[in-house]
Coordinates of C-alpha atoms and ligand atoms in Angstrom, one line a residue:
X1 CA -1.3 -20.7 2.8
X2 CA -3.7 -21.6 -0.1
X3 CA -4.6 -19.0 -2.5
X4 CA -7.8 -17.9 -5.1
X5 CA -7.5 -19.8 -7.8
X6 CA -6.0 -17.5 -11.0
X7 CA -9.4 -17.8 -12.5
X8 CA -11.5 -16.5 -9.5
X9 CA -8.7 -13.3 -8.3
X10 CA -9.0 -12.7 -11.7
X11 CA -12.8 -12.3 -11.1
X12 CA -12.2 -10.5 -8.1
X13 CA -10.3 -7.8 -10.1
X14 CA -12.8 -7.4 -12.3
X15 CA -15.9 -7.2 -10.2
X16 CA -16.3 -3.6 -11.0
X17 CA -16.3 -4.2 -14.8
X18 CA -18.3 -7.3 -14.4
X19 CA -20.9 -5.4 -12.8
X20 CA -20.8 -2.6 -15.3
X21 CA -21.8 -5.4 -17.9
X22 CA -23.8 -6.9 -16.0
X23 CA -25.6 -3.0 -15.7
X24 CA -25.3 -2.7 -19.4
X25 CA -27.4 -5.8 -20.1
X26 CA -29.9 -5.0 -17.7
X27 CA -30.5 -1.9 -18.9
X28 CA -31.0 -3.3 -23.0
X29 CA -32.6 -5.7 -21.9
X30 CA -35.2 -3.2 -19.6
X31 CA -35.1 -1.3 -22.4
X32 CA -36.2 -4.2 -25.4
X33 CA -38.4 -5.7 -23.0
X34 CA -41.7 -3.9 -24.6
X35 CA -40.8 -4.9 -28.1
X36 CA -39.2 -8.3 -28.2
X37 CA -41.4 -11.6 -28.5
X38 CA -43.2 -12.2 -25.8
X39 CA -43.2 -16.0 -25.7
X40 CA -39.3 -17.5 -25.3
X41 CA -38.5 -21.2 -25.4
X42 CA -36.1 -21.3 -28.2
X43 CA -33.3 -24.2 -27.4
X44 CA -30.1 -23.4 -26.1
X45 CA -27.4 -23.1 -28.6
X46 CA -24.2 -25.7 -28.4
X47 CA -22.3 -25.5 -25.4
X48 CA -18.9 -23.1 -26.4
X49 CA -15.2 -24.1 -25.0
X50 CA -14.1 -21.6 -22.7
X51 CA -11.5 -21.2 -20.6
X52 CA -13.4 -20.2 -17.6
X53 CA -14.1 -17.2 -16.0
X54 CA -17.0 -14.8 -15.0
X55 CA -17.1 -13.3 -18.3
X56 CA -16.7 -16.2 -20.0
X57 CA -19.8 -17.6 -18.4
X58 CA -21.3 -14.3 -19.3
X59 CA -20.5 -14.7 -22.3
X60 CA -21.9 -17.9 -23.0
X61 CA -25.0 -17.5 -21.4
X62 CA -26.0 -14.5 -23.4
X63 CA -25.3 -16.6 -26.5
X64 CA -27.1 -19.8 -25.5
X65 CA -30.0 -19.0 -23.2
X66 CA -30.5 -15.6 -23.3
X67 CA -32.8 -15.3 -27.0
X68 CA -35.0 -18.3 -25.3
X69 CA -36.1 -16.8 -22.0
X70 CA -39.4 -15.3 -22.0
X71 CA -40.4 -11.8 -21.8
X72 CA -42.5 -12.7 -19.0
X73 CA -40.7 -9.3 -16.9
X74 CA -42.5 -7.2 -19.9
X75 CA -45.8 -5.7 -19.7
X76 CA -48.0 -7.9 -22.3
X77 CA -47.1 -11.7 -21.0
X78 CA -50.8 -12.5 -20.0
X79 CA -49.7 -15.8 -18.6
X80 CA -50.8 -17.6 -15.3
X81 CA -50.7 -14.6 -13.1
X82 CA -47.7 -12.8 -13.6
X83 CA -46.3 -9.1 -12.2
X84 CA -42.9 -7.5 -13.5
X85 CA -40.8 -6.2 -11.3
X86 CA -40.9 -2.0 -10.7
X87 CA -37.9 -0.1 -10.6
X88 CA -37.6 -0.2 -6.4
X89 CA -38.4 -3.8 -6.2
X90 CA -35.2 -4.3 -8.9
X91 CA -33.3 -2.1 -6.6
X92 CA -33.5 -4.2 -3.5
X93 CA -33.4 -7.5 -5.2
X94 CA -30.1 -6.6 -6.4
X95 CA -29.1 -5.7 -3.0
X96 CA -30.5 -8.9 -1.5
X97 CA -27.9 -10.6 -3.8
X98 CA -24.9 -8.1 -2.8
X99 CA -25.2 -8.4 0.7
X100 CA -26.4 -11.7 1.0
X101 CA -28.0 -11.8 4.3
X102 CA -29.5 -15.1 5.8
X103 CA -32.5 -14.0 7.1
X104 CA -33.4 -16.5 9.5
X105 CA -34.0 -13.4 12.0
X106 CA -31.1 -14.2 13.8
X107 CA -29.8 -11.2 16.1
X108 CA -26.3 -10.3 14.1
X109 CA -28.5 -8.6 11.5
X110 CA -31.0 -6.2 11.4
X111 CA -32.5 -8.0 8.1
X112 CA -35.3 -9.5 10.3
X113 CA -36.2 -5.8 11.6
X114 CA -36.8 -4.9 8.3
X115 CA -38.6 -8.0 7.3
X116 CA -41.0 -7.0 10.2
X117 CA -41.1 -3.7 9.1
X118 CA -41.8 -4.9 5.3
X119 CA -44.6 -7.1 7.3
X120 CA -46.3 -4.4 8.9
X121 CA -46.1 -2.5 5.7
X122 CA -48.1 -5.0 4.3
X123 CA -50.3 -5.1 6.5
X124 CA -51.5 -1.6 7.4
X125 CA -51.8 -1.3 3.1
X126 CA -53.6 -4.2 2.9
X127 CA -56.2 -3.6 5.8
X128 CA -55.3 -6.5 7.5
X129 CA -55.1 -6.3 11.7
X130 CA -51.7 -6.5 13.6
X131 CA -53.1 -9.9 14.9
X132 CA -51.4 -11.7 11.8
X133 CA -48.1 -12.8 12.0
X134 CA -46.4 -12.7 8.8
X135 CA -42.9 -14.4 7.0
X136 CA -41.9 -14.0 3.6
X137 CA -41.6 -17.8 2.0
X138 CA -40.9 -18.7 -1.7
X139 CA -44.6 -18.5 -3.3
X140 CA -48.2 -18.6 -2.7
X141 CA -47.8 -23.1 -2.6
X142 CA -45.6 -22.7 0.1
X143 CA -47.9 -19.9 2.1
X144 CA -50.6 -22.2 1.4
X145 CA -48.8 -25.1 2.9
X146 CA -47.5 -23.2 5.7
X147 CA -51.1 -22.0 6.5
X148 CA -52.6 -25.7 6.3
X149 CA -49.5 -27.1 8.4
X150 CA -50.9 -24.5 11.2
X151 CA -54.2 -25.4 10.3
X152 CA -53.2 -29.4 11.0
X153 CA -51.5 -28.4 14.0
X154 CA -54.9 -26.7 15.0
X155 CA -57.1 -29.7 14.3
X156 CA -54.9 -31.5 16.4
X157 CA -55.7 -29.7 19.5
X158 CA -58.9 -30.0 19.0
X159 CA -58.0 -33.3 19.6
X160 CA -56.0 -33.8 21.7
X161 CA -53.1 -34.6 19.4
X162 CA -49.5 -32.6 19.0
X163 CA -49.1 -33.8 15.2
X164 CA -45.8 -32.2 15.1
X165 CA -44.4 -34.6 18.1
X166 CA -46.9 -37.6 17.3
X167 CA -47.3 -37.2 13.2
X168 CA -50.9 -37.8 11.3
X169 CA -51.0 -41.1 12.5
X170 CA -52.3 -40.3 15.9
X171 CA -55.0 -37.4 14.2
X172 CA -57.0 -39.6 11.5
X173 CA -58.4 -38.8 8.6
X174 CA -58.8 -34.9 8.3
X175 CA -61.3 -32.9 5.5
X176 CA -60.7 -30.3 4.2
X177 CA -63.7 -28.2 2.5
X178 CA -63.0 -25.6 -0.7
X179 CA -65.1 -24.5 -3.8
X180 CA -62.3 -23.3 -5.7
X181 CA -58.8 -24.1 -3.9
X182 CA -56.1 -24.1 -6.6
X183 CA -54.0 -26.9 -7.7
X184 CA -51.1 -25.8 -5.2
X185 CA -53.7 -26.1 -1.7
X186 CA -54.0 -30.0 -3.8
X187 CA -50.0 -30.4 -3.4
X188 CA -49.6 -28.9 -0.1
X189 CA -52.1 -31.7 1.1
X190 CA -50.1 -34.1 -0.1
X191 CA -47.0 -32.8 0.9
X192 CA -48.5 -32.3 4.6
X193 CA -49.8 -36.0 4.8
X194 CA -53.2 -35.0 4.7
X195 CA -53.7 -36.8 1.0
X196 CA -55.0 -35.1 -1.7
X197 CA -58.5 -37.4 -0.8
X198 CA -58.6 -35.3 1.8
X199 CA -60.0 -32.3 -0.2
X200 CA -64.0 -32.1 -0.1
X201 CA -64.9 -30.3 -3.1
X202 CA -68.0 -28.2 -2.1
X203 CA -70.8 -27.0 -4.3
X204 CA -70.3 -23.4 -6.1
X205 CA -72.5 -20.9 -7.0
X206 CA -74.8 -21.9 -10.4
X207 CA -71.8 -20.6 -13.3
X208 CA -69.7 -19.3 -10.8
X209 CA -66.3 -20.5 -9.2
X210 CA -67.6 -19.2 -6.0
X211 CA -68.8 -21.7 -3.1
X212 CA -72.7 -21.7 -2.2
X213 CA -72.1 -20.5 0.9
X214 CA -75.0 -22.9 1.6
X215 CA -73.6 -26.1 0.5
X216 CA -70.5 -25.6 2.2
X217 CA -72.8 -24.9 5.8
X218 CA -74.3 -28.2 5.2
X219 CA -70.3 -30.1 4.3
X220 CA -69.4 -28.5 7.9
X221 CA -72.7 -30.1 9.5
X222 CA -72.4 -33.6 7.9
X223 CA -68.2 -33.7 8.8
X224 CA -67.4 -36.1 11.9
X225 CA -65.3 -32.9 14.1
X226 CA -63.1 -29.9 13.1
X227 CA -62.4 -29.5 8.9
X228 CA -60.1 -26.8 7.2
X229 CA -62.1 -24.8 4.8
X230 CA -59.7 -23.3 2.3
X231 CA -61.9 -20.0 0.8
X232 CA -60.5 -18.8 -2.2
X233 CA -60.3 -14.8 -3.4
X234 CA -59.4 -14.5 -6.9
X235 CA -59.9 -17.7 -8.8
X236 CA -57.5 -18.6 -11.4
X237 CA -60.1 -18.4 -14.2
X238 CA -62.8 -16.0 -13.6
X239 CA -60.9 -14.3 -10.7
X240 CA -64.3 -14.6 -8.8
X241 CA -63.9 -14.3 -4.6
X242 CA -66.1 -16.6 -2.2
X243 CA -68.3 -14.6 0.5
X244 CA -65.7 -14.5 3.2
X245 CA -67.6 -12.8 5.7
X246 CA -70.6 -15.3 5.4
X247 CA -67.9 -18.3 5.4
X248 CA -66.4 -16.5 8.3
X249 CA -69.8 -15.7 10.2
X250 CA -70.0 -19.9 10.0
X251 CA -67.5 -19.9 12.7
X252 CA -70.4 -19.1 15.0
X253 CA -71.9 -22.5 14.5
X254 CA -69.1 -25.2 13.3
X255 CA -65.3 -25.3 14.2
X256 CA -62.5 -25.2 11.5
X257 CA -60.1 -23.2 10.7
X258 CA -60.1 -20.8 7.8
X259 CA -57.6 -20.4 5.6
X260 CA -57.6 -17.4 2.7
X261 CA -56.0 -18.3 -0.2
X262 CA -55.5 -14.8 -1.7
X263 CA -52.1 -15.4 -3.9
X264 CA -53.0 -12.5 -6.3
X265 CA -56.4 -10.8 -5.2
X266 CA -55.1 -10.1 -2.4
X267 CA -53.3 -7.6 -3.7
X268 CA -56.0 -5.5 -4.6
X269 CA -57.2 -4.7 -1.1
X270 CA -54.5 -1.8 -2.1
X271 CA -57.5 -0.1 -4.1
X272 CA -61.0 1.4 -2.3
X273 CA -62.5 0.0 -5.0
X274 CA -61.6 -3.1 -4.3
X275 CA -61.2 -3.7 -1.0
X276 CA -64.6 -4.8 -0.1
X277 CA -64.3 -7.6 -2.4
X278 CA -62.1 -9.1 0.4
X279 CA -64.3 -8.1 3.4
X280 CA -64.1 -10.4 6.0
X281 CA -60.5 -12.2 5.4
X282 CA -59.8 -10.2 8.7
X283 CA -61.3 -13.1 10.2
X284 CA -59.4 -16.1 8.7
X285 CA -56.5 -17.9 10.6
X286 CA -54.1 -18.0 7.9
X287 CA -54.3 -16.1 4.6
X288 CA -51.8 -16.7 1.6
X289 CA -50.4 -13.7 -0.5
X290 CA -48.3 -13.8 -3.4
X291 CA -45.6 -10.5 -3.9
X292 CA -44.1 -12.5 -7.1
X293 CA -47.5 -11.6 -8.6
X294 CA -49.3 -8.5 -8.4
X295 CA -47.0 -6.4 -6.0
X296 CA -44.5 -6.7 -8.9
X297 CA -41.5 -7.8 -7.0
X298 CA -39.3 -10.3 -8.8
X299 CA -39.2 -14.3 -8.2
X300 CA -39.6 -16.1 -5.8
X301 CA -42.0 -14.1 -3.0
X302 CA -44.7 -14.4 -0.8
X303 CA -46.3 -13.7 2.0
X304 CA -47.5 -16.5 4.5
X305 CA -50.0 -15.2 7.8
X306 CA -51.3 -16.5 10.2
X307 CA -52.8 -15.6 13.8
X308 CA -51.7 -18.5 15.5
X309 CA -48.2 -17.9 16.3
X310 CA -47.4 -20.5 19.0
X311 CA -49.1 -23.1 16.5
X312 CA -47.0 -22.4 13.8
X313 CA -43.8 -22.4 15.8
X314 CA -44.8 -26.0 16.9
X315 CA -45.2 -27.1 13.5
X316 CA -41.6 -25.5 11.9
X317 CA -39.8 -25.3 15.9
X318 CA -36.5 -26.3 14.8
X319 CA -34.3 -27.0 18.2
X320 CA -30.4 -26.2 18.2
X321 CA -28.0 -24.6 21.0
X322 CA -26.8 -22.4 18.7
X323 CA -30.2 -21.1 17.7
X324 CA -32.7 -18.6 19.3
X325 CA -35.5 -20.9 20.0
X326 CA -37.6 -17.5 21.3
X327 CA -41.5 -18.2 19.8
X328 CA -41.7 -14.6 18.7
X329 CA -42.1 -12.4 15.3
X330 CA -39.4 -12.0 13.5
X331 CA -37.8 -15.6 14.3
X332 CA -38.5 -16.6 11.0
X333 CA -36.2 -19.8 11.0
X334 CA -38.9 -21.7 14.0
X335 CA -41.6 -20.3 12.1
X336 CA -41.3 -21.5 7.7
X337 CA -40.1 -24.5 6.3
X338 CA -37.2 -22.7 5.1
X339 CA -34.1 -22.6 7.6
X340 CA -31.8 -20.3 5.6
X341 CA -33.4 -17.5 3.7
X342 CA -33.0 -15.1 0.9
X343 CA -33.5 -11.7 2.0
X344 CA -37.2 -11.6 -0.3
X345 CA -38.5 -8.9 2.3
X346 CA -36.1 -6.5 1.1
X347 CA -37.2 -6.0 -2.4
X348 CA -41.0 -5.5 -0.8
X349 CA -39.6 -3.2 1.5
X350 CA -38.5 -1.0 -1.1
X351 CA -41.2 -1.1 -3.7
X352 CA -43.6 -1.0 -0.4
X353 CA -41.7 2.8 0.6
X354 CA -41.4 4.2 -3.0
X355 CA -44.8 3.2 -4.7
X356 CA -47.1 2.7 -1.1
X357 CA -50.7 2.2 -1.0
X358 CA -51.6 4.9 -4.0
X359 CA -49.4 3.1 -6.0
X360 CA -50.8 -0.1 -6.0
X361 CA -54.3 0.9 -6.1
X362 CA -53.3 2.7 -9.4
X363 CA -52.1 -0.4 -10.0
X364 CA -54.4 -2.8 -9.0
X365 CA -56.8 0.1 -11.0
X366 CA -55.2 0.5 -14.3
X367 CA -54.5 -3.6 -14.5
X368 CA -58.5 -3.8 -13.9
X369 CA -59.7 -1.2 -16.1
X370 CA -57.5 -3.1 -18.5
X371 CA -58.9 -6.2 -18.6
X372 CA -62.6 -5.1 -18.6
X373 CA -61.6 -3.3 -22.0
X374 CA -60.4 -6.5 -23.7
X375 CA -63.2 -8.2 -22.4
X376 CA -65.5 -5.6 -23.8
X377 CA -63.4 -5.6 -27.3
X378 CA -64.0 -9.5 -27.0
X379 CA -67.8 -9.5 -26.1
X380 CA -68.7 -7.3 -29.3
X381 CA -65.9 -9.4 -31.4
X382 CA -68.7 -12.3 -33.0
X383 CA -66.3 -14.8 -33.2
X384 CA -65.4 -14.8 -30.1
X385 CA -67.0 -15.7 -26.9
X386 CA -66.4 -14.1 -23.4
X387 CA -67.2 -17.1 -21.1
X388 CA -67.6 -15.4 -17.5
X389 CA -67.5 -11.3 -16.8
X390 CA -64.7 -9.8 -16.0
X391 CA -64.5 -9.0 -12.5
X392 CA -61.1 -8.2 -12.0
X393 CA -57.7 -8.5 -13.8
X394 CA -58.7 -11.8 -15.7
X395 CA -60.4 -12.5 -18.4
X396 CA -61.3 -16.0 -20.2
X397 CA -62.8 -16.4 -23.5
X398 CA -63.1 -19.4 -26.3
X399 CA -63.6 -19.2 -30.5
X400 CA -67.1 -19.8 -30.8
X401 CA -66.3 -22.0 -33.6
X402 CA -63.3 -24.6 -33.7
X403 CA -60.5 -25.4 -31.0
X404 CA -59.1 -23.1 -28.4
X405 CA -56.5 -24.5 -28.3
X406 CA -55.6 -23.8 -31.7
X407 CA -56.2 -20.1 -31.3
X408 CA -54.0 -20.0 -28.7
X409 CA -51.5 -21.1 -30.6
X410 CA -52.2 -18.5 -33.2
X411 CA -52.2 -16.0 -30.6
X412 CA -48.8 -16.8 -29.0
X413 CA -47.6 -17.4 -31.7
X414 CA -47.8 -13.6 -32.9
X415 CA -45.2 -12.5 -30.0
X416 CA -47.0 -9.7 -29.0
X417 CA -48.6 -11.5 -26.2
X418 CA -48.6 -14.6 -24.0
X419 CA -51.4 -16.1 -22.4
X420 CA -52.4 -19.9 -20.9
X421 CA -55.1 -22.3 -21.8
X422 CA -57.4 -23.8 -19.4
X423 CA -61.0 -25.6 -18.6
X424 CA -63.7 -23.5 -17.3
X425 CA -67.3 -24.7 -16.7
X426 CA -65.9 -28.4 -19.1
X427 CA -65.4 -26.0 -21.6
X428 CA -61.5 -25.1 -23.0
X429 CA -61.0 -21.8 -22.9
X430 CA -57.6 -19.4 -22.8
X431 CA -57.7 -17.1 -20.4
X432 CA -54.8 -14.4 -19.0
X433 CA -54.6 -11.9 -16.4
X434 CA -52.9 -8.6 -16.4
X435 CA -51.0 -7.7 -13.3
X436 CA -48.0 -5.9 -14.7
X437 CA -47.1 -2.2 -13.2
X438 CA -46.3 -0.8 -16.4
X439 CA -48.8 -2.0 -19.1
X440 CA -50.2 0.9 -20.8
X441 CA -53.6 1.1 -22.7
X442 CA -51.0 1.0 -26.2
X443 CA -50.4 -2.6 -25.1
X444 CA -53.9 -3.7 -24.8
X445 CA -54.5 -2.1 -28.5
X446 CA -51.7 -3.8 -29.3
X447 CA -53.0 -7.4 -28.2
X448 CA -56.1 -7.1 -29.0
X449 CA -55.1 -6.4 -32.7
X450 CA -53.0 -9.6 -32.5
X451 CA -56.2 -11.8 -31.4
X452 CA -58.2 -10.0 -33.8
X453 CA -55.1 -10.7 -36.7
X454 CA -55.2 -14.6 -36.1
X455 CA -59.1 -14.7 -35.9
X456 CA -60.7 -17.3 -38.7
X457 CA -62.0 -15.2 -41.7
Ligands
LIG1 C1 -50.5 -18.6 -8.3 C2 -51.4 -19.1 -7.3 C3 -51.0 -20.0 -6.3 C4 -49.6 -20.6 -6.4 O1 -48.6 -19.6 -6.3 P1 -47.1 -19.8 -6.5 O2 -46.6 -18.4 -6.2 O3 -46.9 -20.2 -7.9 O4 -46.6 -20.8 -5.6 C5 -51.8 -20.4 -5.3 N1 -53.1 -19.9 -5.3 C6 -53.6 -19.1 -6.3 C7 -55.0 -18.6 -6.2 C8 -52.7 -18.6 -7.3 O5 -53.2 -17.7 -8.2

């Protein structure tokens, strides 16, 4: 009979005291998160000899990688659009690693009960009807991809095609129609087979990222059959949200499917205040929503939905005797990309229970409130430029005199804050959004004093 190895029943009699580490770094390192540089990227040190071992390994990481990682779990990394992780979404992602379900929604677990329940959770604090089906995939590119994957599957019917059985070949060219869709709808479309070509960039609204409703009537006219239109709410830049009911209303005189992608925004359908920014999503086939971002759970979650069950499940169907094959909720394996799964609904679940929909619009609130007063602080500031309201959680702004890039630089370089460059209206810009559960008004003093200390005399 073959045994552990030394090294690993050596491990196994020490789980408990690994774990107490383990607990003990996790809590210094919840605890320095507000105070210690914001940006990471220092190199790893040397590799170290060791002699093996969980602790070891340990160890070794906390020497050579640990003082490089970003604080990007703390409450003042501005970056891309990035949520922390609350204290019941930490709880159940820890869990998801003890017991280590494969949450394909196979019947030996009740995993894919609780994924359904996480779902409906969603759902009901989101406003969104019962109508959607929903499955937790990696991130808002892969909810994107699985919404246009239904969406081909759709535009095959309409002619006549099965893509899934037949491939692209058999459908032809396809176009898809977006103001604002993000770079990740661009890889999906590539990924899918549709091309990147594929994407019709439509008209937006005069210094907006918003499509002209208008234009986008007239792209649908001029289009040989069925498009995609891929409406964006919350652009990465100026956060701004197409008319979704008007884009949805044009379902009365064109065919396409409608795809939402709300990786971030959508979030804020938590808050009354909110909420009517995202009127009309109701009424898209497939919407994307990111949990990794503002719902605060830890990497890598998201929501993918879509009203077209039997669609999807021809598009990720994946046919073995030893698996259910049943086209229902809660099958997740015939209906993502992913076969195996990490149990991401069970950190959702939890922060879904303890925090619920008050929580989030507080949230969602605070997080707003926040960014309008940096934007104010940067409107009255006259070397500095705000370059589009602030109309959510974003904000974007440029010197008015030399390089942003450079000030960005500046700005990072402080530590107390960490925030991403980009192009808005030709111009470069840095922009950042602020989607973290615990950032506090002292946090926003505290970055706006470090822009203000890197400013040009
Ligand atoms: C972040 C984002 C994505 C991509 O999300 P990942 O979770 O990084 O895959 C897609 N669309 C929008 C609008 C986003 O903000």
């Amino acid at each position: 009979m073959s045994k552990l190895s030394d090294i690993l029943s050596n491990d196994l009699a020490q789980t408990d005291a690994l774990l107490r580490e383990v607990c003990a770094q996790a809590k210094q390192i919840l605890a320095q998160l507000p105070t210690l540089p914001v940006g990471g990227g220092s190199p790893p040190a040397a590799p170290i000899a060791h002699s093996g071992g969980a602790r070891a390994a340990l160890n070794e990481y906390l020497t050579r990688f640990s003082p490089g990682l970003a604080a990007s779990a703390g409450p003042r990394y501005f970056g891309f659009v990035t949520g922390g992780a609350t204290p019941a979404a930490l709880v159940g992602d820890w869990l998801a690693s003890v017991i280590d379900q494969n949450a394909t929604g196979s019947a030996d677990s009740n995993a894919g009960a609780l994924e359904l329940e996480t779902l409906a959770l969603f759902r009901d604090m989101l406003g969104l009807p019962d109508a959607f089906n929903g499955a937790f995939v990696s991130g808002a590119t892969m909810a994107n991809f699985v919404g246009l994957a239904t969406g081909r599957q759709w535009l095959g019917v309409q002619a006549g095609v099965d893509v899934a059985e037949a491939g692209l070949a058999a459908l032809g060219p396809v176009r898809v129609l977006s103001a604002g869709a993000h770079s990740s709808t661009v890889k999906s479309l590539a990924m899918l087979g549709l091309g990147r070509q594929s994407l019709h960039r439509v008209a937006a609204l005069p210094g907006r990222e918003a499509a002209d409703v208008v234009a986008l009537a007239e792209a649908l006219a001029a289009a040989p059959g069925p498009c995609i239109v891929v409406a964006n709410a919350g652009t990465v830049n100026t956060c701004d949200f197409d008319d979704l009911a008007a884009i949805a209303a044009l379902k009365d005189r064109f065919d396409f499917w409608l795809h939402v992608d709300a990786a971030f925004a959508g979030i804020a359908a938590a808050s009354d205040r909110y909420r009517p920014r995202l009127a009309g999503w109701e009424m898209a086939d497939s919407i994307t929503v990111d949990c990794h971002k503002w719902l605060n759970v830890p990497y890598d979650s998201a929501v993918a939905l879509t009203r077209h069950l039997p669609l999807q499940a021809e598009v990720f169907r994946n046919h073995a005797a030893y698996l259910r094959g049943e086209v229902e909720p809660g099958n997740f394996l015939q209906l993502t990309p992913e076969n195996s799964r990490r149990f991401r609904a069970l950190p959702a679940w939890f922060t879904l229970r303890a925090y619920g929909q008050a929580g989030y619009a507080g949230i969602v609130e605070r997080n707003c409130d926040q960014a309008r007063w940096l934007g104010e602080q940067i409107a009255a500031e006259p070397r500095l430029r705000l370059l589009a309201p602030v109309m959510l959680n974003g904000f974007c702004f440029a010197p008015v005199e030399g390089d942003a890039a450079a000030l960005l630089d500046r700005i990072n370089a402080t530590g107390e804050v960490f925030m991403t460059p980009t192009v808005l209206f030709g111009q470069s810009a840095i922009r950042g959004a602020i989607s973290h559960w615990a950032t506090t008004q002292a946090d926003m003093e505290r970055v706006w004093a470090a822009i203000q200390s890197v400013l040009p005399d």
